[in-house]
Coordinates of C-alpha atoms and ligand atoms in Angstrom, one line a residue:
X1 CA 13.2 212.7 -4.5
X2 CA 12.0 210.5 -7.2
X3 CA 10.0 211.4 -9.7
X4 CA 7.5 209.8 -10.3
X5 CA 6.1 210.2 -13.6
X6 CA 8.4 210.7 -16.6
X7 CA 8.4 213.8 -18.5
X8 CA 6.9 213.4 -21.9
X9 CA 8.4 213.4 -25.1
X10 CA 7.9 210.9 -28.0
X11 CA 10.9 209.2 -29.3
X12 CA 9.8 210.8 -33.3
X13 CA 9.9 214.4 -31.6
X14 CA 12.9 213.7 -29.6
X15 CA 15.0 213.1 -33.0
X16 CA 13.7 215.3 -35.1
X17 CA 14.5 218.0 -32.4
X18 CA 18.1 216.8 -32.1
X19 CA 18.2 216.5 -36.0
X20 CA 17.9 220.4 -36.1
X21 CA 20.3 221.1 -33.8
X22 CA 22.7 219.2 -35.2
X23 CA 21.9 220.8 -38.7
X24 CA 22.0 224.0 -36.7
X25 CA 25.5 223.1 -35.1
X26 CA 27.2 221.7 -38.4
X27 CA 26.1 224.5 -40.2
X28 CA 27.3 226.8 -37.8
X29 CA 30.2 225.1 -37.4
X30 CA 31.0 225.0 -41.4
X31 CA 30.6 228.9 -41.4
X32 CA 32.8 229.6 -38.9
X33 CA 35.7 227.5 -39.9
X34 CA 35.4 229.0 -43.7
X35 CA 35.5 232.5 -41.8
X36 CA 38.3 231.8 -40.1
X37 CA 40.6 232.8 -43.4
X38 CA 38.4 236.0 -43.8
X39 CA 38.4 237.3 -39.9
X40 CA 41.4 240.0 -39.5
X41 CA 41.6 239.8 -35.9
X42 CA 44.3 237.2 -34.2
X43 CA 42.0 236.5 -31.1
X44 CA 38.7 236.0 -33.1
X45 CA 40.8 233.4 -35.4
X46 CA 42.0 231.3 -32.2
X47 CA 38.5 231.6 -30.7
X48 CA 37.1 230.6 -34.1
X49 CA 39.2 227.8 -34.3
X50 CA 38.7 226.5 -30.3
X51 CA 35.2 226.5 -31.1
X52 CA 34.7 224.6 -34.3
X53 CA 36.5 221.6 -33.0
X54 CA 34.2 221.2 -29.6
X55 CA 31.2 222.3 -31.9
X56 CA 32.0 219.3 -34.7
X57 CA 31.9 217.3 -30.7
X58 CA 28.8 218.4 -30.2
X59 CA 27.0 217.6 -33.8
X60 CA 28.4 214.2 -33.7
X61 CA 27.3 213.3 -30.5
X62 CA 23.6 214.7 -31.2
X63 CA 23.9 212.8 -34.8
X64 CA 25.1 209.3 -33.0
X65 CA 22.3 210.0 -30.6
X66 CA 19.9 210.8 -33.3
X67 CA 20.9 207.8 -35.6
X68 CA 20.5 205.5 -32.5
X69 CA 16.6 206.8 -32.4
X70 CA 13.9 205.8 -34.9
X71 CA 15.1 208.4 -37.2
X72 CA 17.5 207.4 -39.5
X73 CA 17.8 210.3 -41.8
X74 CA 20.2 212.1 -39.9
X75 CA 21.9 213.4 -43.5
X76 CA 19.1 213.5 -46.1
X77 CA 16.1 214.9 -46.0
X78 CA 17.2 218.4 -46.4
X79 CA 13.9 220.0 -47.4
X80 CA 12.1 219.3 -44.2
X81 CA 15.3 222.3 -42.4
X82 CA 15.0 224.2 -45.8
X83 CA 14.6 227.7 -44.2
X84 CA 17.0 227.2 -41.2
X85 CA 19.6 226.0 -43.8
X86 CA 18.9 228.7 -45.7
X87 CA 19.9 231.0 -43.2
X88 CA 22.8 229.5 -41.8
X89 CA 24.0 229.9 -45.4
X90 CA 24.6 233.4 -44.8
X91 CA 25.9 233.3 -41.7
X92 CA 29.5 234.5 -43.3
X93 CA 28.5 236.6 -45.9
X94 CA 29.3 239.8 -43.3
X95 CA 31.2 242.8 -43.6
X96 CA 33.5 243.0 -40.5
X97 CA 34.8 240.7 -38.1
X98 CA 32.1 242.3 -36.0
X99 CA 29.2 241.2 -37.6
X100 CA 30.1 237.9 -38.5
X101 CA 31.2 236.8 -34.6
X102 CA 28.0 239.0 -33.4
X103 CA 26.0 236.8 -35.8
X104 CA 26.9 233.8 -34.4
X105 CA 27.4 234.5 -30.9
X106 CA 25.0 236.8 -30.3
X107 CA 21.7 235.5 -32.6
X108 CA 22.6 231.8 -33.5
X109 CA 24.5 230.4 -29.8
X110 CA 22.3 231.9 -28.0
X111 CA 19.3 230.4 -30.1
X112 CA 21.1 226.7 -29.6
X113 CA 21.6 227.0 -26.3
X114 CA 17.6 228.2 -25.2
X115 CA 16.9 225.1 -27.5
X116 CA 19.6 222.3 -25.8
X117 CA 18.3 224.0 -22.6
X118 CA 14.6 223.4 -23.3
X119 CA 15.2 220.1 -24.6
X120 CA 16.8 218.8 -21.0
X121 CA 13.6 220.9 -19.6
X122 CA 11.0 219.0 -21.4
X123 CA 12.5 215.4 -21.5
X124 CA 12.5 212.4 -19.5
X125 CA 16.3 211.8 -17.6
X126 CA 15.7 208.6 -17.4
X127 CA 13.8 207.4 -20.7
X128 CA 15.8 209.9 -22.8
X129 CA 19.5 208.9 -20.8
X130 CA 21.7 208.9 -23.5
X131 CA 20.6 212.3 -24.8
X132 CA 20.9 214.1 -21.6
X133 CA 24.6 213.2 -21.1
X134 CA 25.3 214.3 -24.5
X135 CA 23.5 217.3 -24.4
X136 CA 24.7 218.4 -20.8
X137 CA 28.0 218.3 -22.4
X138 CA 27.0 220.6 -25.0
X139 CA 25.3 222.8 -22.4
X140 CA 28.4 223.6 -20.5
X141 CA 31.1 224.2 -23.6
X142 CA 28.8 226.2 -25.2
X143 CA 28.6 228.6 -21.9
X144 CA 32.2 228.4 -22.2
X145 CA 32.6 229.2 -25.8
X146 CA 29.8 232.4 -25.1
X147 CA 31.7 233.5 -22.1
X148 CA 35.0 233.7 -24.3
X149 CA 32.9 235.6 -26.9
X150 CA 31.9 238.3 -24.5
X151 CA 35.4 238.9 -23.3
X152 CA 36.5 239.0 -27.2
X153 CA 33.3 241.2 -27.9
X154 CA 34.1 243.7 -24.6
X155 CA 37.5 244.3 -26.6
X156 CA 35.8 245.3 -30.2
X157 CA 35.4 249.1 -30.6
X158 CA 32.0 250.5 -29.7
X159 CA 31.8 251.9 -33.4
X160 CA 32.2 248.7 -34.9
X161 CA 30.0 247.0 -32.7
X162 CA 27.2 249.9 -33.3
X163 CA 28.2 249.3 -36.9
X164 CA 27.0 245.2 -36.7
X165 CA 23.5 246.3 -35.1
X166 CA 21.8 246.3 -38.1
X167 CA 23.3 242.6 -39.7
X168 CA 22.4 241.0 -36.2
X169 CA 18.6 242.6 -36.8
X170 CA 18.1 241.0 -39.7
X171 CA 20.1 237.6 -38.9
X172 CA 17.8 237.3 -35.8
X173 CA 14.4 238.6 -38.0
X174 CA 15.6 235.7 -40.8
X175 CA 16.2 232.9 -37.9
X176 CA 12.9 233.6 -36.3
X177 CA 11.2 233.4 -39.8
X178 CA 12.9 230.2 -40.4
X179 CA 11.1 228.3 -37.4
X180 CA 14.6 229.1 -35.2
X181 CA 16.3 225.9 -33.8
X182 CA 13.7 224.4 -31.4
X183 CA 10.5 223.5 -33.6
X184 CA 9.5 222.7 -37.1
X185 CA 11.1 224.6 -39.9
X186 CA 8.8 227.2 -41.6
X187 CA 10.0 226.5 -45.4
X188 CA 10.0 230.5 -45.9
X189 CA 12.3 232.6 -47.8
X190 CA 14.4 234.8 -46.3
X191 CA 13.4 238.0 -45.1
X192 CA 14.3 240.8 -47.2
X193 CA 15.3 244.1 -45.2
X194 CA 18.0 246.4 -46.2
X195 CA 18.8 244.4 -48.9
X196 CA 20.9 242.4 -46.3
X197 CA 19.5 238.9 -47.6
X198 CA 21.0 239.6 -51.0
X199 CA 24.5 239.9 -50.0
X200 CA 26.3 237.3 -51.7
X201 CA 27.6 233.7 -50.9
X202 CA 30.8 234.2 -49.0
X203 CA 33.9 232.8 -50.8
X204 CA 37.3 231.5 -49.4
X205 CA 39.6 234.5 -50.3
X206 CA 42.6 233.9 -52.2
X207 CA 45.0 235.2 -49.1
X208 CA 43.7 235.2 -46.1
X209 CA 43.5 238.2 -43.6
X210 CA 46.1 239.1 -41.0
X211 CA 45.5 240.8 -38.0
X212 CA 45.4 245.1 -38.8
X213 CA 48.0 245.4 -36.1
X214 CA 50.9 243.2 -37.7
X215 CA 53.4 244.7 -39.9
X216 CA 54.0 243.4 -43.5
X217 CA 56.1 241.0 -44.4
X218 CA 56.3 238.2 -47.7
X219 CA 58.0 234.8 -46.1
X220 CA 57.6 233.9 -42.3
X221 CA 60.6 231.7 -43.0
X222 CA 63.8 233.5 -42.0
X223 CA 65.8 233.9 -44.8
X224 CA 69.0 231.9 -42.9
X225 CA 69.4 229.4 -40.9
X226 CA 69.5 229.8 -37.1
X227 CA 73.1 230.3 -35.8
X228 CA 73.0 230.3 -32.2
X229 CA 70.7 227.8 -29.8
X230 CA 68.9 230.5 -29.1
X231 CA 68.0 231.7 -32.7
X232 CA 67.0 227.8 -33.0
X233 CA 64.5 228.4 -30.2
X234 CA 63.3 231.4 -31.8
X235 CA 63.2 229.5 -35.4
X236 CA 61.0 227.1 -34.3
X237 CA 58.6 229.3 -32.5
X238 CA 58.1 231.4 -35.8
X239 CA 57.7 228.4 -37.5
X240 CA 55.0 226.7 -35.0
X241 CA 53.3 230.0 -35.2
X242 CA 53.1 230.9 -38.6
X243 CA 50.9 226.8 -38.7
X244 CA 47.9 229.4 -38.7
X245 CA 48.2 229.1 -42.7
X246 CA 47.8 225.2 -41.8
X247 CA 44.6 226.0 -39.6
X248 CA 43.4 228.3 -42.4
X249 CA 43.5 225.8 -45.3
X250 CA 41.4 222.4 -43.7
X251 CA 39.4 225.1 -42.3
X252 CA 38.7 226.8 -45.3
X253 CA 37.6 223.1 -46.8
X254 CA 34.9 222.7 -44.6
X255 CA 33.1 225.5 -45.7
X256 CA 33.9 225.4 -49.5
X257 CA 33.2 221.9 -50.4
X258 CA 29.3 221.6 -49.1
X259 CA 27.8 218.1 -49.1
X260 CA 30.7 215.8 -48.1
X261 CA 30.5 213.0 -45.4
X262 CA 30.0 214.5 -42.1
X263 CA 32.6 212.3 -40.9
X264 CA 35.2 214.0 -42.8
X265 CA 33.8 217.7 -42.0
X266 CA 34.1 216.6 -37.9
X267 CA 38.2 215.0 -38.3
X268 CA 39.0 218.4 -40.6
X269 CA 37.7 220.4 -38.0
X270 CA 39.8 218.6 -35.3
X271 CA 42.6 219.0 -38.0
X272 CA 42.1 222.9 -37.8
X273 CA 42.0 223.0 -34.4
X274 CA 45.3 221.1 -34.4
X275 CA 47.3 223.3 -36.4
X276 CA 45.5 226.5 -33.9
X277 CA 47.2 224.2 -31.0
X278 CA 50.5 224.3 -32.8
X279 CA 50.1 228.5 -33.7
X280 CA 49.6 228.9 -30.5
X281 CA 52.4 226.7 -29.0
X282 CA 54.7 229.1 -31.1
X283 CA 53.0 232.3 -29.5
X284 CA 53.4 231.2 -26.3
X285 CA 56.9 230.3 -26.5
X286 CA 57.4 233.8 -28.3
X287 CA 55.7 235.5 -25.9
X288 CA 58.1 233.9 -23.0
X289 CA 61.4 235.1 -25.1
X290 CA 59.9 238.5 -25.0
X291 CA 58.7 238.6 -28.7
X292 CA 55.3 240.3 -29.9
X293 CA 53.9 238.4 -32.3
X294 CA 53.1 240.1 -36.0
X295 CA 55.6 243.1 -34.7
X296 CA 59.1 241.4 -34.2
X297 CA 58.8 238.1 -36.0
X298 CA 56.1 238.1 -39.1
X299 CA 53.0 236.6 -39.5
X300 CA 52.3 236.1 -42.5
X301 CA 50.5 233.4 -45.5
X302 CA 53.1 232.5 -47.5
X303 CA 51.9 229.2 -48.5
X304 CA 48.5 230.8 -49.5
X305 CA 51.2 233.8 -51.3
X306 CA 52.9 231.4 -53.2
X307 CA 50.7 228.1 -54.0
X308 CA 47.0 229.4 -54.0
X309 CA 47.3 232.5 -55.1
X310 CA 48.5 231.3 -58.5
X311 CA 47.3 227.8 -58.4
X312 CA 44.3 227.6 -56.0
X313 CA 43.1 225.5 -53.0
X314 CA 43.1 222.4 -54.7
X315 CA 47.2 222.4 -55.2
X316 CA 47.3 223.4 -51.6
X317 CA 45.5 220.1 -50.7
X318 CA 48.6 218.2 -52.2
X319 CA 51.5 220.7 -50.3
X320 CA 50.1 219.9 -47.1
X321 CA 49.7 216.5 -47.6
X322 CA 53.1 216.2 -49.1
X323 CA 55.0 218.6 -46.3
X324 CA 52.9 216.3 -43.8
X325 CA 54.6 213.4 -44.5
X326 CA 57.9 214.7 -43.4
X327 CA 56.6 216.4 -40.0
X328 CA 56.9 213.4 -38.0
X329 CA 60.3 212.7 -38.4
X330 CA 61.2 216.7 -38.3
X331 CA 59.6 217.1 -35.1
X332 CA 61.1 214.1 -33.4
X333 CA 64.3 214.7 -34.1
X334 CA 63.6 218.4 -32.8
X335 CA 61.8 216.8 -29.5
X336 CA 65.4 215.3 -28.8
X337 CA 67.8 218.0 -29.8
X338 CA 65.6 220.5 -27.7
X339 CA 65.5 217.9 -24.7
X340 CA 69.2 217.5 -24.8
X341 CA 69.9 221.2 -25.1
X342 CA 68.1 222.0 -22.3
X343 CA 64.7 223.2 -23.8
X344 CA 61.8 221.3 -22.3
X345 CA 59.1 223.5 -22.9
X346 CA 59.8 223.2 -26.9
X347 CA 60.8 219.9 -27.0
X348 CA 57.5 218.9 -25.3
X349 CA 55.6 221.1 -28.1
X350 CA 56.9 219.3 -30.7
X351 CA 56.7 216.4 -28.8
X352 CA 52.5 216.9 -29.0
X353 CA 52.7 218.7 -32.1
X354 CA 54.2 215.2 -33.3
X355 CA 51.5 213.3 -31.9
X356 CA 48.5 215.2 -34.2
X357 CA 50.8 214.0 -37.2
X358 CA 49.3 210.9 -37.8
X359 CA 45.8 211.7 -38.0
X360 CA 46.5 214.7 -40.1
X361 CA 48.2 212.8 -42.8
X362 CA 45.0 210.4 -42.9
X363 CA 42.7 213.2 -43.2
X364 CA 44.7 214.6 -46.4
X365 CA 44.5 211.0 -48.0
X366 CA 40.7 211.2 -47.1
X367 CA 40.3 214.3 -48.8
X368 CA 42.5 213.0 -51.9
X369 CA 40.6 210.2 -52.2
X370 CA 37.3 212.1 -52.3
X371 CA 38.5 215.3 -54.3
X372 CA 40.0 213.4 -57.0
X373 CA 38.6 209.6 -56.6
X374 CA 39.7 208.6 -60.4
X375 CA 43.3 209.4 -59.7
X376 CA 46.0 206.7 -59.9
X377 CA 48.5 206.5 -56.3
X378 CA 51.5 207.4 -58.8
X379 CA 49.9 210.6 -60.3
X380 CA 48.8 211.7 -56.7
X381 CA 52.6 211.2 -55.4
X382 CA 53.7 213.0 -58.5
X383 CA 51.0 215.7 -57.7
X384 CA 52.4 216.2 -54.8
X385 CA 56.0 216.1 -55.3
X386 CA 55.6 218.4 -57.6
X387 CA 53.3 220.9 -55.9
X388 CA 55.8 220.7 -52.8
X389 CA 58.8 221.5 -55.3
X390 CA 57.2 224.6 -56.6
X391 CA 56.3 225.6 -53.0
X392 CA 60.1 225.4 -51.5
X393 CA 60.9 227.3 -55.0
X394 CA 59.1 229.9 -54.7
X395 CA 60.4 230.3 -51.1
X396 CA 63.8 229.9 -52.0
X397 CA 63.3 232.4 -54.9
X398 CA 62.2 235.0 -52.6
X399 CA 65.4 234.5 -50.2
X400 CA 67.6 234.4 -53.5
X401 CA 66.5 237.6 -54.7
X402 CA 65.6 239.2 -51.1
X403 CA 62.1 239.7 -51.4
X404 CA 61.2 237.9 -48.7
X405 CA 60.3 241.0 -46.8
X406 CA 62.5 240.3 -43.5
X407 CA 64.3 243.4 -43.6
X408 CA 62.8 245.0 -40.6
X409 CA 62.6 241.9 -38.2
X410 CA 65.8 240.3 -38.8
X411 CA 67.4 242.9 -36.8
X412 CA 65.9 243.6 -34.3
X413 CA 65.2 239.1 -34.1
X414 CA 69.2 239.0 -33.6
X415 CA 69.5 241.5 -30.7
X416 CA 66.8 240.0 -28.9
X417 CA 68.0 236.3 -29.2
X418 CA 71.4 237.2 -28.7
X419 CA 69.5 238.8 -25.0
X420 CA 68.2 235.5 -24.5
X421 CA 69.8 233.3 -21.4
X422 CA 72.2 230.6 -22.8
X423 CA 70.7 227.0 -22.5
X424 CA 72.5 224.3 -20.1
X425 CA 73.5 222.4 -23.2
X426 CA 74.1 224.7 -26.0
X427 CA 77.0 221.9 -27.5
X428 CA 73.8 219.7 -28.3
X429 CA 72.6 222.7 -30.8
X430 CA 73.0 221.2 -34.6
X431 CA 74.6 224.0 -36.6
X432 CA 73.3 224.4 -40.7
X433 CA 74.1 221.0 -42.4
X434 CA 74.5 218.3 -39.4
X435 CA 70.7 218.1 -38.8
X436 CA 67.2 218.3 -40.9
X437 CA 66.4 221.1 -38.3
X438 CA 67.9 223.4 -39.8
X439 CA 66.6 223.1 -43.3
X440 CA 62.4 222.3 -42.6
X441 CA 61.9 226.1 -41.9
X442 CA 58.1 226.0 -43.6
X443 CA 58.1 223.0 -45.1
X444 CA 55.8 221.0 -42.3
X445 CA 52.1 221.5 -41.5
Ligands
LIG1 FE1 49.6 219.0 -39.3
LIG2 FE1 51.0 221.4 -37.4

């Protein structure tokens, strides 16, 4: 039945309701993806990484809708979401894995979702169209991205969940304060209980965490080439997912360079989410061999190890780009060796993998151009050649001298490829020298 009156909302409340969810969501958003380095556990970094790209969906969708009404301050303004900001702030400056994914799925989702849910409640479907469709959207991957929470949360030890109570208390005392997501901010300061609200600014580590459960290890590159078609197989697999230190480093942009153009924060998000996609390609393909990931192949930073340890994020900007540039034509010429040896599964991987290529290497430039606007095109190429040379030294150093930590896994890596079934084409593997295959080992992103 028709209705026949409209709900009311004025156009000025519609936006500025949609502008605080989408400060809420971007905020959120840029929390996460910096916490994505400092989060230990393998599942929460997937689900992390999942959940930023459909999130940077949903703030751009709100902020095209909110631009379209008669507000168009989408990205100044700050003052007038002071409090809420505020708190958002502190969203990663938590102690466990625990209490940073209860915090944001347990105090700030929830919040979002009561407020996109109110929002559909209280406005007109018809007069407010356009805001509906977009929020619906939001509505139904953010049950999604809740529902993969629980089942991530059902897993986490009742100790350390016990041991987040008192973080969530004061997160959801602090977003109350704040006005919460639906209404007008309050401009107070944060609630001080515990001493929690002084806990300082979180900061991308210099390594970033592995899961507890993996064993140690210094390069994820095998120290030799693959000999077999199988070992190839394998060699890729480790490769595609060791890309988490590719997922880590946009990621870990989003969140430590504050006040860039939204634009930029939404494509480096999709860029993480990419590189996740690619991790988890590997996993899966390990996980069909028979390999547990972290126990009998390594996962393990070594770009982080060996370029920003010593020379920091900024220098790790320039590797990617500059190992970005060669993915393409690495993964299309592994697309058709794979295909011809019989492989579809990986040669379709690589085959997608390829595909993300294009826009990655345009978000690098983007971030060059904005990082370091004053900066001829010949210094950045030699920047980068030069950042990418000290990068394949310092792996090659560590195979030269045999620090690279493989020692455990190589072993047992051999007896399981050679258990592997043969593929229908095995004369179509490249052996060391007769293809760039065999020498790209952790030199792509
Ligand atoms: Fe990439
Ligand atoms: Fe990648």
């Amino acid at each position: 039945m028709i209705q026949v009156h409209p709900n009311l909302q004025e156009v000025e409340q519609a936006s500025a309701l949609q502008r605080r969810l989408y400060r809420t969501i971007r905020e959120t958003m840029r929390a996460m993806a910096g916490r994505i380095t400092g989060v230990s556990n393998w599942e929460a970094k997937k689900l992390l990484a999942r959940h930023i790209w459909l999130d940077a969906e949903h703030a751009e969708a709100i902020r095209t809708r909110v631009l379209e009404l008669r507000f168009p301050r989408v990205d100044v303004d700050l003052e007038v979401d002071k409090a809420l900001i505020s708190v958002l702030a502190k969203l990663p400056s938590t102690l466990t894995d625990a209490e940073f994914l209860g915090g944001v799925y347990q105090v700030i989702k929830p919040a979002v979702l009561a407020a996109l849910e109110r929002y559909l409640g209280q406005s007109d479907p018809l007069d407010d169209a356009p805001s509906h469709r977009v929020l619906r959207t939001a509505v139904t991957e953010l049950r999604e991205e809740l529902a993969e929470f629980d089942a991530w949360w059902a897993a986490v030890p009742a100790i350390e969940r016990d041991a987040a109570a008192a973080w969530l208390g004061w997160l959801r005392e602090a977003l109350e304060n704040s006005g919460s997501v639906f209404g007008c901010d309050s401009g107070l300061v944060l609630l001080d209980r515990a001493g929690l609200s002084d806990r300082e600014k979180y900061i991308i580590p210099a390594m970033p965490l592995r899961d507890p459960r993996w064993l140690p290890a210094v390069t994820q590159v095998p120290p030799r080439p693959p000999r077999t078609p199988q070992e190839q197989q394998v060699w890729i697999a480790i490769d595609h997912v060791n890309e988490l230190w590719a997922c880590e480093l946009p990621a870990a942009f989003i969140w430590h360079y504050e006040n860039m153009p939204w634009s930029l924060y939404r494509d480096t998000a999709r860029w993480a989410y990419d590189e996740m996609r690619h991790a988890m390609m590997g996993e899966r393909r390990l996980l069909a061999y028979g390999f547990d990931v972290g126990v009998d192949v390594p996962m393990v930073p070594d770009h982080w190890m060996g370029i920003c340890a010593t020379r920091g994020l900024e220098a790790m900007l320039f590797v990617v780009h500059g190992l970005e540039q060669g993915g393409p034509k690495w993964k299309a010429q592994l697309k058709s060796e794979l295909w011809a040896m019989g492989d579809p599964y990986s040669s379709q991987d690589c085959d997608y993998d390829w595909a993300d290529e294009a826009g990655h290497i345009r978000y690098g430039q983007d971030w060059l151009k904005l990082l370091f606007p004053a900066m001829p095109k010949a210094e950045i190429i030699r920047r980068t050649q030069e950042e990418v040379a000290l990068w394949k030294e310092w792996i090659a150093d560590k195979h030269r001298t045999g620090q690279h930590g493989y020692d455990g896994f190589l072993a047992r890596i051999e007896e399981k490829c050679a258990n592997m079934p043969a593929l229908p084409n095995p004369e179509h593997f490249q052996p060391l020298g007769s293809s760039a295959a065999t020498t790209s080992y952790g030199l792509n992103g």
